Short mmCIF file of C-alpha atoms in Angstrom, two decimals:
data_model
loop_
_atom_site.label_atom_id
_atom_site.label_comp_id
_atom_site.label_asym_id
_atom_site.label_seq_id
_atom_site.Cartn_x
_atom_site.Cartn_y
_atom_site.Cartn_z
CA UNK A 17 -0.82 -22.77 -69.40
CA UNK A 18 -2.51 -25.02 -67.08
CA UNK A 19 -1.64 -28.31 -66.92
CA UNK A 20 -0.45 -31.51 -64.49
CA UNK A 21 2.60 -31.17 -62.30
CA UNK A 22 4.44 -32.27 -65.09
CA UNK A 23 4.43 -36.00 -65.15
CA UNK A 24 1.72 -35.96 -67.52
CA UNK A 25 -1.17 -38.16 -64.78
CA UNK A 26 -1.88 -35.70 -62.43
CA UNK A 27 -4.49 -32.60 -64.71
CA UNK A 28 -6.47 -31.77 -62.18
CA UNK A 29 -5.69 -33.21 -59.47
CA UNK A 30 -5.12 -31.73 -56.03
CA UNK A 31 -1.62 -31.10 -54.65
CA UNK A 32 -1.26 -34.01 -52.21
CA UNK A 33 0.29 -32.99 -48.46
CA UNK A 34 2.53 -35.29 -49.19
CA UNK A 35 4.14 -33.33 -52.72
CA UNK A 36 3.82 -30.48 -50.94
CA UNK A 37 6.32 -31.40 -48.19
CA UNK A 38 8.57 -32.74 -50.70
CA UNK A 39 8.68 -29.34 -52.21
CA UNK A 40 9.14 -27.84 -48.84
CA UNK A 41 11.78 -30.57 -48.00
CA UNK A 42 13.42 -29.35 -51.46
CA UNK A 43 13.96 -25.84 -50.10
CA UNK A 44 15.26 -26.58 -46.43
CA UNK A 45 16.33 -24.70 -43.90
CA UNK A 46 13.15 -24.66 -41.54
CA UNK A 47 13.89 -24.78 -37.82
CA UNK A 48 11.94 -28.05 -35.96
CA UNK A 49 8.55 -26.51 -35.14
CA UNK A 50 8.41 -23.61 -38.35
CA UNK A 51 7.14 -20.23 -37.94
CA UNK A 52 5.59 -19.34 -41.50
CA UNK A 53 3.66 -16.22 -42.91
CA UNK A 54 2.36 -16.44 -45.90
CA UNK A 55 0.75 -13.60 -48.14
CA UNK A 56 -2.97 -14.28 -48.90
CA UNK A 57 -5.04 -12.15 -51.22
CA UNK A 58 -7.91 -14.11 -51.31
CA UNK A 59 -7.38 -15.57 -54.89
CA UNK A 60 -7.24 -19.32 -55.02
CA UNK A 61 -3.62 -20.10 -55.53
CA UNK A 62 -2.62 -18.04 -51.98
CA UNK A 63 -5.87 -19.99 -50.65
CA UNK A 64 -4.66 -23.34 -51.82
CA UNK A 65 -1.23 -22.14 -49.79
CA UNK A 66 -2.67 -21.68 -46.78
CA UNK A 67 -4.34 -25.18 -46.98
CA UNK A 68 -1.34 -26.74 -47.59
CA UNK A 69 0.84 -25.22 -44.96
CA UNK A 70 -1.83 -25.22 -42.51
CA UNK A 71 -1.56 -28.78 -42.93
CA UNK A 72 2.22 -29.15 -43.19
CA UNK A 73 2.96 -26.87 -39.66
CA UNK A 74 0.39 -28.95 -37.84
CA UNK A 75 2.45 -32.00 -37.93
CA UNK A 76 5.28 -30.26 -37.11
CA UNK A 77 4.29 -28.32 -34.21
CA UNK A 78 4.66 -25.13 -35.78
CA UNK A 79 2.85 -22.01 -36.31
CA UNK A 80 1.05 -20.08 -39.70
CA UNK A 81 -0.03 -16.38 -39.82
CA UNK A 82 -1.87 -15.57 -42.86
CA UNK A 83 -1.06 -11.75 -44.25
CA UNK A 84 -3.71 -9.60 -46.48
CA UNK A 85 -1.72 -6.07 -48.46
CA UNK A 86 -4.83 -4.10 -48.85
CA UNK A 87 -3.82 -1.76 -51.22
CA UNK A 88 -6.35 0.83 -51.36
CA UNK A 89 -6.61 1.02 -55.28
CA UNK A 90 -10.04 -0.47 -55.53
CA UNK A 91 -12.90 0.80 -53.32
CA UNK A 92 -13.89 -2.56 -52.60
CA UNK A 93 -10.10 -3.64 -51.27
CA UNK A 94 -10.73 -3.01 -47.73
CA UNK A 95 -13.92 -5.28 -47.49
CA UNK A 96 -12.41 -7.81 -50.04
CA UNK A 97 -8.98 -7.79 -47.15
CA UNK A 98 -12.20 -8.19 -44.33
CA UNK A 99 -13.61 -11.24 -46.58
CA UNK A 100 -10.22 -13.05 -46.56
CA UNK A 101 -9.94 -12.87 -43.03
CA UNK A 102 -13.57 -14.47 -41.88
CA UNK A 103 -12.45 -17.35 -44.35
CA UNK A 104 -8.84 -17.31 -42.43
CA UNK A 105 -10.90 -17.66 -39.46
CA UNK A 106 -13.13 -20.34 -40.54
CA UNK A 107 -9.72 -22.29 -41.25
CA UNK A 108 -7.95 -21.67 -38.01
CA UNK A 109 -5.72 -19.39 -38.90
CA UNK A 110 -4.22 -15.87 -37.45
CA UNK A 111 -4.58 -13.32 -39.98
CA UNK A 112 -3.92 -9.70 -40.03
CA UNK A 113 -4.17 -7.26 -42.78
CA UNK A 114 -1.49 -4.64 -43.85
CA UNK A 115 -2.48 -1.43 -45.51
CA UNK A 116 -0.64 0.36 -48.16
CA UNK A 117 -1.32 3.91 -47.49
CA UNK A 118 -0.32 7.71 -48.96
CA UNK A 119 -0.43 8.56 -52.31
CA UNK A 120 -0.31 5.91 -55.29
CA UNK A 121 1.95 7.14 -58.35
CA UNK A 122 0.02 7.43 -62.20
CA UNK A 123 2.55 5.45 -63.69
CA UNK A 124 4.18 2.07 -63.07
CA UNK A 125 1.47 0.95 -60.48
CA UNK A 126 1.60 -2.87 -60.64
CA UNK A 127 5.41 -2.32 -60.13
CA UNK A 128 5.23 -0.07 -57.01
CA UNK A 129 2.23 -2.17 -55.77
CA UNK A 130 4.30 -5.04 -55.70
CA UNK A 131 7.01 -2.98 -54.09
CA UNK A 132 4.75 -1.76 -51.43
CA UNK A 133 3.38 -5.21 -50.78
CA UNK A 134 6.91 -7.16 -50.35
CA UNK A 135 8.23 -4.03 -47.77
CA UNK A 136 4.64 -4.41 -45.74
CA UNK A 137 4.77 -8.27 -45.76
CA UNK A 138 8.39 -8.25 -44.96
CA UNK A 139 8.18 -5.87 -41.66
CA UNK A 140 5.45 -8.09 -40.10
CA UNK A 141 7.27 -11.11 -40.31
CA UNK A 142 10.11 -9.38 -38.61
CA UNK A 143 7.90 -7.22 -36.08
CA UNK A 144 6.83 -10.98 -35.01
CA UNK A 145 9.80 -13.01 -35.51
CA UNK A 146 8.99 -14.80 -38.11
CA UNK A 147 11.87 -16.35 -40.56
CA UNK A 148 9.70 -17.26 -43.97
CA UNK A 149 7.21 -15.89 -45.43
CA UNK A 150 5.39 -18.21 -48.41
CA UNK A 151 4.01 -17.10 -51.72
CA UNK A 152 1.99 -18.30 -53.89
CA UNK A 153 3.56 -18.00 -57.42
CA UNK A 154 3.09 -21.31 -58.93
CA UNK A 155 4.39 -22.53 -62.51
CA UNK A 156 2.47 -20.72 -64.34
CA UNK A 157 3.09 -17.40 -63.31
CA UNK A 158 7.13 -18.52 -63.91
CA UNK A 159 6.06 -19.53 -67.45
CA UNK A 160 4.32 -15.80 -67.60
CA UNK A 161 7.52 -14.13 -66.04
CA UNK A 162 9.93 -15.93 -68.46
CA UNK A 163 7.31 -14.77 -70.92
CA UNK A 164 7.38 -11.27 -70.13
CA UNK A 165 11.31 -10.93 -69.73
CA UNK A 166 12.26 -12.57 -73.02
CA UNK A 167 9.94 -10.39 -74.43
CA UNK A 168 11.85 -7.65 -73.05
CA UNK A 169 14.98 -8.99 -74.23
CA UNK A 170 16.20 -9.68 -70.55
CA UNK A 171 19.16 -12.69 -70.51
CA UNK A 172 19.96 -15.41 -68.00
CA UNK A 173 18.87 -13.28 -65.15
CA UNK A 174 15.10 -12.22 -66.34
CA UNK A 175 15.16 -16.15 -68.15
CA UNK A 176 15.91 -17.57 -64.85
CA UNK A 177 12.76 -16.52 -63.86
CA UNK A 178 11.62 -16.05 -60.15
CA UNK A 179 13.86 -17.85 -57.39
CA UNK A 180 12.19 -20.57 -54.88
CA UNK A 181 14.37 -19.35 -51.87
CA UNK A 182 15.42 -15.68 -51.69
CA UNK A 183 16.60 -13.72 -48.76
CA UNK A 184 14.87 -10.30 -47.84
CA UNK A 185 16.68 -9.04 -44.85
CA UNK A 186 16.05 -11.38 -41.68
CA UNK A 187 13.10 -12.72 -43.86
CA UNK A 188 13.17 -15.72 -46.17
CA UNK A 189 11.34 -15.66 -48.87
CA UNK A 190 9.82 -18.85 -50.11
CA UNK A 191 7.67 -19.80 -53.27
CA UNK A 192 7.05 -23.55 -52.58
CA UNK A 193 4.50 -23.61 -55.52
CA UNK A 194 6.22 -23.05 -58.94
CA UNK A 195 6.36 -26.47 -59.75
CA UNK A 196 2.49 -26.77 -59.39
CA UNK A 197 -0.15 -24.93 -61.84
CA UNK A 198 -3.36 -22.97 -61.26
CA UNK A 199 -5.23 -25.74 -62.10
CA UNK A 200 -4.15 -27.99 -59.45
CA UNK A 201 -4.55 -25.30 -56.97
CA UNK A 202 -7.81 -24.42 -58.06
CA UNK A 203 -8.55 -28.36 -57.44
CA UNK A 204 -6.86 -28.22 -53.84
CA UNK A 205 -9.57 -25.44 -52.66
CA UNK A 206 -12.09 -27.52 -54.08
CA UNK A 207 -11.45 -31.01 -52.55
CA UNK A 208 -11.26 -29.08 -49.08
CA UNK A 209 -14.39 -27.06 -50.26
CA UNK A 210 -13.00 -23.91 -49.80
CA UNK A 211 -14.41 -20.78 -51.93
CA UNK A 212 -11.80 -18.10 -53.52
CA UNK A 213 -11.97 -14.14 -54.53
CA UNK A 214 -11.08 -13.63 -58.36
CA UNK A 215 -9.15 -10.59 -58.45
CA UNK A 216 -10.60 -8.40 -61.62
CA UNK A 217 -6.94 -7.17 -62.86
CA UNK A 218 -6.10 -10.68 -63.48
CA UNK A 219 -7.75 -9.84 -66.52
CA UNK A 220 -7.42 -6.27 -67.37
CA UNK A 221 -5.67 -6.22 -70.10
CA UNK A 222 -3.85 -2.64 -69.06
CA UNK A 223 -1.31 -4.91 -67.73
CA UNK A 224 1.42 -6.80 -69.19
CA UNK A 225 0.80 -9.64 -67.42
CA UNK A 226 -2.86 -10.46 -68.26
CA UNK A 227 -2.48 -9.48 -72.13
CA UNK A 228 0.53 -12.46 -71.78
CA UNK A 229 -2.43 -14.82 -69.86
CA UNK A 230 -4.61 -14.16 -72.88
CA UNK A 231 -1.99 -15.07 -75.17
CA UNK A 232 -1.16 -18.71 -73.20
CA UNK A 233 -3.26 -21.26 -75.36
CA UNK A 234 -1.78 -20.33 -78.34
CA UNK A 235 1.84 -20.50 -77.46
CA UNK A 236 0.44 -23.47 -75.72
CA UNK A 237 -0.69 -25.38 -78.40
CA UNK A 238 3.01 -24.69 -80.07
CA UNK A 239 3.99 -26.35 -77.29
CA UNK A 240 5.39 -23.53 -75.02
CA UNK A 241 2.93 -24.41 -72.04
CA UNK A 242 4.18 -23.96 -68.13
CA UNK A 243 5.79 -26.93 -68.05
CA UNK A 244 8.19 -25.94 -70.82
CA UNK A 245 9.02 -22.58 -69.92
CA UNK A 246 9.50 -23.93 -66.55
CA UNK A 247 12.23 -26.30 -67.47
CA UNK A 248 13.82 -22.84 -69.16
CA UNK A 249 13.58 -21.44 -66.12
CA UNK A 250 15.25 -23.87 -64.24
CA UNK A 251 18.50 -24.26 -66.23
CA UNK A 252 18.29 -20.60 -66.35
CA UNK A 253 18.25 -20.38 -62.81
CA UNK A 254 21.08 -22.66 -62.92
CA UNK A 255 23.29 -20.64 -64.65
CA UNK A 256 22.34 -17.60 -63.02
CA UNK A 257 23.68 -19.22 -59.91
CA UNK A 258 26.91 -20.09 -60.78
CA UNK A 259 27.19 -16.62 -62.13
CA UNK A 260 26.41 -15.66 -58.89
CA UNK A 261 28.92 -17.44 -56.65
CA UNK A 262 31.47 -16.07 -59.33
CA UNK A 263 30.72 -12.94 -58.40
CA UNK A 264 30.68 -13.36 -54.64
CA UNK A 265 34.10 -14.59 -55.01
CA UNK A 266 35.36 -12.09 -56.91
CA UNK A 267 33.65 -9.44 -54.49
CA UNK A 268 35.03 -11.32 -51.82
CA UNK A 269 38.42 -10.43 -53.21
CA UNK A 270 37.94 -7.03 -54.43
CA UNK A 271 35.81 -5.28 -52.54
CA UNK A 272 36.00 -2.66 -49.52
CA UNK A 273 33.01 -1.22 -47.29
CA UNK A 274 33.76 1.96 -45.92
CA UNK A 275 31.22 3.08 -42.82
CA UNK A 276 31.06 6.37 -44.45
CA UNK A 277 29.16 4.60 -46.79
CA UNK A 278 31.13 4.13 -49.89
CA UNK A 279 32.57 1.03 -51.51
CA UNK A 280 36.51 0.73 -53.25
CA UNK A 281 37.17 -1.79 -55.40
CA UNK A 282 40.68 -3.15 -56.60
CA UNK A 283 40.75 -2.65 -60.04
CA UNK A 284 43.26 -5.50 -61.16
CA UNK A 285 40.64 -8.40 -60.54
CA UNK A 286 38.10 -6.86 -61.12
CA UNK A 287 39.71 -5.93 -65.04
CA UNK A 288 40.97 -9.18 -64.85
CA UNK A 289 37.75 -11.15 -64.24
CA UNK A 290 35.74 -12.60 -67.13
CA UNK A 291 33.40 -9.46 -68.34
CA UNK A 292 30.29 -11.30 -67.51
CA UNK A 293 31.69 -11.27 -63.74
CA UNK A 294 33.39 -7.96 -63.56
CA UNK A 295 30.01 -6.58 -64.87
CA UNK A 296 27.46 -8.42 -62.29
CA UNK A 297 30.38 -7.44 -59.35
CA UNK A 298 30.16 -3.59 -60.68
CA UNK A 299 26.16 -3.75 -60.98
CA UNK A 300 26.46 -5.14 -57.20
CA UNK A 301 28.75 -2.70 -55.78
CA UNK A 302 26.35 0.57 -57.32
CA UNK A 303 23.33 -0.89 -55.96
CA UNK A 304 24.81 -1.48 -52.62
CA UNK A 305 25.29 2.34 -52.77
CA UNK A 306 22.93 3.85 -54.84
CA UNK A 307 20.23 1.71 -54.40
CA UNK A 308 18.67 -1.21 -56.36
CA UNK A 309 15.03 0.17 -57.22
CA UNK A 310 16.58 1.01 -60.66
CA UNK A 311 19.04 -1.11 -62.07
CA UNK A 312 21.27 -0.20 -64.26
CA UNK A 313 20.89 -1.07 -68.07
CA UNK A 314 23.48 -3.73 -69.24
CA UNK A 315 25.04 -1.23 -72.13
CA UNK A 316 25.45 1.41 -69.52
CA UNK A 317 27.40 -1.05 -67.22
CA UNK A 318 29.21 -1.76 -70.29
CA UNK A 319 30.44 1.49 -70.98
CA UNK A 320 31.62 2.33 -67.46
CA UNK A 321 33.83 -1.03 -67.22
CA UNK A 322 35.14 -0.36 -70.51
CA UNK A 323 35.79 3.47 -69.40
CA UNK A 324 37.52 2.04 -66.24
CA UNK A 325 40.18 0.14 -67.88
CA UNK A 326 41.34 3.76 -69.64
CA UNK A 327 41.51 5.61 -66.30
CA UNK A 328 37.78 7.52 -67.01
CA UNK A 329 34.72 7.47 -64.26
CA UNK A 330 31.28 8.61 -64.90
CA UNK A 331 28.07 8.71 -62.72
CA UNK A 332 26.31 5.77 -63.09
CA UNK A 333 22.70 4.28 -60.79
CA UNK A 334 22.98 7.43 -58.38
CA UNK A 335 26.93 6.62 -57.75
CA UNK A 336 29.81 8.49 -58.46
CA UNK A 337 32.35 6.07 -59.90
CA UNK A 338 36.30 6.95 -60.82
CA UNK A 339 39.68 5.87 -60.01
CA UNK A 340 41.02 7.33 -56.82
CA UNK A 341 44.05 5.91 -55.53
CA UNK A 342 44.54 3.04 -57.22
CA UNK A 343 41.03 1.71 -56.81
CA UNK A 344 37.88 2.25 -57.85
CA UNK A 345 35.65 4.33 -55.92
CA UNK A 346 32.16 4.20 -55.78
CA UNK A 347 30.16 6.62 -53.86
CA UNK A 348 27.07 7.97 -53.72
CA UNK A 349 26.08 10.78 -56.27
CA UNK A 350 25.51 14.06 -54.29
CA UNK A 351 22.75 15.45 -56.59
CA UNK A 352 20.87 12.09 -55.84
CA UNK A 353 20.83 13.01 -52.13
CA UNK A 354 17.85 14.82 -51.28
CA UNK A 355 16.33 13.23 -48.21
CA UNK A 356 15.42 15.97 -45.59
CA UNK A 357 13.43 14.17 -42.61
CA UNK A 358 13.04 15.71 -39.28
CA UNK A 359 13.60 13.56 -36.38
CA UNK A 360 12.72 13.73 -33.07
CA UNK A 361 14.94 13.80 -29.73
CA UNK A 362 15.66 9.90 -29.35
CA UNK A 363 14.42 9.41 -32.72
CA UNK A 364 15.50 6.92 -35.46
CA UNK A 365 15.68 7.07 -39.13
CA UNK A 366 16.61 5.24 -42.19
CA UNK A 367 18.52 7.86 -44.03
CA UNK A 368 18.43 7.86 -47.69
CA UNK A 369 18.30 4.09 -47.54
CA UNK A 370 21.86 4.04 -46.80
CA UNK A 371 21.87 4.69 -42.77
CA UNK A 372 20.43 3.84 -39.75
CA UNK A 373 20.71 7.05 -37.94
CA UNK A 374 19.82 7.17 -34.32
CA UNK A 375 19.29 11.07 -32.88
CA UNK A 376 20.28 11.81 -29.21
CA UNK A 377 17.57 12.18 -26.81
CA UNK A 378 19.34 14.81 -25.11
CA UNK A 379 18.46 17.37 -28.12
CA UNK A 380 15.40 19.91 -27.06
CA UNK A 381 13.62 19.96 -30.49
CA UNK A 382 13.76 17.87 -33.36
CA UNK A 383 16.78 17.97 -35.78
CA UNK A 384 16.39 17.75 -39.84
CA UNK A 385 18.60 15.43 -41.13
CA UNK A 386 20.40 16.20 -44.85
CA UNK A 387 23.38 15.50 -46.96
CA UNK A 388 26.43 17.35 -45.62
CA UNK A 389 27.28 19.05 -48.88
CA UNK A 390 30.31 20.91 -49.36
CA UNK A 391 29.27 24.26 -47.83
CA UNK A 392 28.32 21.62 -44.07
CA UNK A 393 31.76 20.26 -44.84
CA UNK A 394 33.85 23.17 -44.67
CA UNK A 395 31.68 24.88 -41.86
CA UNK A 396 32.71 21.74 -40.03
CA UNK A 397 36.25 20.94 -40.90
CA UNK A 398 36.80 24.47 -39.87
CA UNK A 399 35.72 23.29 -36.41
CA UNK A 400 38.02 20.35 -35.97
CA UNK A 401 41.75 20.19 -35.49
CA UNK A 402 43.48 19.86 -39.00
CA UNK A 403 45.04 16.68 -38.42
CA UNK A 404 42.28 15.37 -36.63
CA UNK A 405 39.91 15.60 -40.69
CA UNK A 406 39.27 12.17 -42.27
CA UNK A 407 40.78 12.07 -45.70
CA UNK A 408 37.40 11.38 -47.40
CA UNK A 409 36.86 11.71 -51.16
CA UNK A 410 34.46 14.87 -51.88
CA UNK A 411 31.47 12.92 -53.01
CA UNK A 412 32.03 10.64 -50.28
CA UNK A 413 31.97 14.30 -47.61
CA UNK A 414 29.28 15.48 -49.50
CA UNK A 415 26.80 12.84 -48.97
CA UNK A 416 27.85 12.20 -45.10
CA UNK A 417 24.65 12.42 -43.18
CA UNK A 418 24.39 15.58 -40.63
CA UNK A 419 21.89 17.15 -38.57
CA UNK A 420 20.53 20.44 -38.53
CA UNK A 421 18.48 23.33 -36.79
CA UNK A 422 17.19 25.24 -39.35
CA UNK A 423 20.39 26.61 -41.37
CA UNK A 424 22.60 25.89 -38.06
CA UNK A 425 24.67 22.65 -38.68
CA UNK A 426 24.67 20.65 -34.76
CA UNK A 427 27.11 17.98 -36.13
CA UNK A 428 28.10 14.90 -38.33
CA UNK A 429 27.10 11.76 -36.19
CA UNK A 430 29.37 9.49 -39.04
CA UNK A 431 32.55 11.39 -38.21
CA UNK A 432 33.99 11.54 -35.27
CA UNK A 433 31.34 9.91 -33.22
CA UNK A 434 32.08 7.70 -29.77
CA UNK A 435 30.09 5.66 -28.21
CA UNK A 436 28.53 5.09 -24.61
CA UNK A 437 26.19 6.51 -22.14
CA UNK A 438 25.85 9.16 -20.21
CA UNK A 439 24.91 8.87 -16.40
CA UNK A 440 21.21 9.10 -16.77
CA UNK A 441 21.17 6.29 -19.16
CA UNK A 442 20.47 8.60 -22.48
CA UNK A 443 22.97 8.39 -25.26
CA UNK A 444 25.37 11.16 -25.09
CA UNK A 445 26.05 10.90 -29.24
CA UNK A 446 24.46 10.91 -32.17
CA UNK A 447 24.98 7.39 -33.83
CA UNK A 448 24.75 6.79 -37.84
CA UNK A 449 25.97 3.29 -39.35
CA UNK A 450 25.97 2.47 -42.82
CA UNK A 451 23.58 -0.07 -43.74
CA UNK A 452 24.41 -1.15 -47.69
CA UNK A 453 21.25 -0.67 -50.01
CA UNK A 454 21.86 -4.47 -51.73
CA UNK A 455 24.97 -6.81 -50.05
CA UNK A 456 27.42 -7.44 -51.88
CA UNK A 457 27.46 -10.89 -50.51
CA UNK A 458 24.13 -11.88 -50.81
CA UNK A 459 23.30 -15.82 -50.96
CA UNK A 460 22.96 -17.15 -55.02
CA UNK A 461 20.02 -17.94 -56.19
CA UNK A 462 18.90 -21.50 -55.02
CA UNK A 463 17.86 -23.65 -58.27
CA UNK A 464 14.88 -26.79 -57.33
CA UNK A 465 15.06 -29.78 -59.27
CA UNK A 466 12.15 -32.25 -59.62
CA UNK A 467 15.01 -34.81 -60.06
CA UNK A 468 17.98 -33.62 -57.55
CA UNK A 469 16.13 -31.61 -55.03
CA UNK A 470 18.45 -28.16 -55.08
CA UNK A 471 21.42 -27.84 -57.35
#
């Protein structure tokens, strides 16, 4: 699927600074002298990146840091990570290499080393205050992810392909590339006369991916090259957009966060709402709870919605979902909870994704942190002054962080909890604060134009 940029002059030719800051310009929101990361394996489309940026942040005053995942599956990926940082060096540029230890899983490995690569790359841009991180994807992996998704019957979402802007926490993620292909990469490390690594599972053909890459002339020469599928992604990713600001709204209007982390929703807009929108809003509001690693399948989604407007619940992405009250509540699913970490006096934690717990320092041996469950509950409502007991729904008690010695319960840090400091400066408290899995009010998906800059 390699090809020109797509005005039909340029095959082969090297991506000019000066298109290159036009895609940049496209994307927007840099600060006057940018801090930028960008990921680096080696290969020479995240080479031809760093060329180009290196180039781009000169001029304006800013800063690059290249980043290396080595991910420990080859034996040669530590010396390989090594290799890409002598030739980081010979450019000029700060590079440091992040390793993706423990244990790798048998199955799904290019999925969880992807995983592993975006949570490593994302936690040293923040650790150094840097605001955008740059990949490399360029057209035609889009073409091969549109490929790959239709195949797997995926709609406007998996159509839409991968987004040029998306935000990952305090990071933004940005693939100024996709409307350039390998080729003209390739011929951007040349001209500069910079080498490249070839990474071997490019072309394994245990992966989706590289049986699709085999497949590419043909469909190619049927006239489904990069360019084309690129153009579906792009009015794909259009769509997908205004799909998305639909649903903001109608989250916006529906929706309630509850610190004990669980989510209500009013159930005449969202029953109201156009079932596209009333499906994405319920998707959004279970993986804000339960977690996005495993979305939920369309036809499940379906059913639930459908079982909502006759009263009915179900369990549903590692949520609890039912009416309660005249809304819908979504909690998390106790049997989901099974996180069991032990923290240390003045230790933090992310617990079960959900919160950011923070133990106090004036404990004398680390605590274990676990779901409440309904036995913790009623040991501690039994401590507390009747009226004094949140009216919490059970799945909602179940699932409340607590802390424990052994089987002795020492408290519930999300109920009840002040605030402040004691007179040697140490917190007093326990603190735990719900941090949502996915927002509900994330940004939609920016669309890039060749013609309009972004939609």
């Amino acid at each position: 699927m390699d090809g020109d940029s797509g005005d039909g002059t340029g095959e082969g030719r090297p991506v000019s600074p000066e298109e290159f800051a036009r895609a940049l310009a496209a994307l927007g929101g840099f600060e006057p002298a940018p801090a930028v990361a960008v990921g680096v394996s080696g290969g020479g489309d995240s080479v031809a990146l760093v060329l180009l940026l290196r180039h781009w942040v000169a001029e304006r005053g800013g800063s690059l840091l290249a980043l290396t995942v080595d991910h420990g599956l080859r034996p040669e990926s530590a010396a390989e990570a090594a290799a890409v940082g002598q030739a980081m060096a010979r450019l000029g540029v700060p590079h440091r290499v992040l390793r993706w230890d423990g244990a790798k899983p048998a199955g799904g490995l290019q999925a969880a080393a992807r995983a592993a690569r975006h949570r490593l790359l994302g936690a040293a841009c923040s650790e150094t205050g840097i605001l955008h991180l740059a990949l490399a994807h360029h057209r035609d992996d889009q073409a091969e992810t549109v490929l790959l998704r239709l195949a797997r019957g995926s709609g406007i979402d998996g159509l839409a392909g991968m987004p040029p802007v998306r935000a990952d926490g305090a990071v933004r993620v940005i693939r100024p590339l996709l409307n350039f292909s390998h080729v003209r990469l390739l011929a951007t490390c040349r001209a500069e006369g910079v080498d490249w690594i070839e990474d071997p599972s490019n072309h394994n053909p245990r992966f989706a991916r590289a049986r699709l890459r085999a497949a590419c002339d043909l469909l190619g020469r049927e006239g489904l090259d990069g360019a084309r599928l690129g153009e579906v992604a792009r009015r794909a990713g259009r769509a997908r957009a205004a799909l998305e600001q639909a649903t903001a709204a109608l989250l916006a209007e529906t929706a309630a966060i509850h610190p004990e982390g669980w989510i209500t929703l009013a159930p005449e807009s969202l029953l109201a709402a156009p079932a596209e929108i009333a499906l994405r809003a319920l998707g959004r509001a279970l993986a804000a709870v339960g977690g996005p690693v495993h979305p939920v399948r369309d036809e499940a989604l379906e059913r639930l919605l459908g079982g909502l407007a006759d009263g009915q619940g179900g369990t549903l992405g590692g949520c609890v979902v039912r009416m309660r009250r005249g809304t819908v509540m979504i909690a998390r699913e106790p049997a989901a909870v099974t996180e069991r970490p032990t923290v240390p006096p003045g230790g933090a934690v992310l617990w079960d994704g959900r919160f950011d717990l923070r133990v106090s320092s004036r404990w004398k041996l680390p605590v274990t942190v676990a779901a409440l469950g309904a036995a913790g509950w009623r040991e501690w409502a039994g401590r507390q002054a009747p009226e004094t007991l949140p009216n919490l729904p059970v799945p909602v008690r179940e699932t409340l962080p607590s802390l424990w010695s052994g089987a002795d319960l020492l408290g519930v840090p999300m109920v009840g909890m002040c605030y402040g400091f004691g007179a040697d400066g140490q917190e007093p408290v326990d603190r735990a604060k719900f941090r949502p899995l996915s927002s509900l009010g994330r940004p939609a998906f920016t669309v890039v134009s060749d013609r309009g800059g972004i939609i």
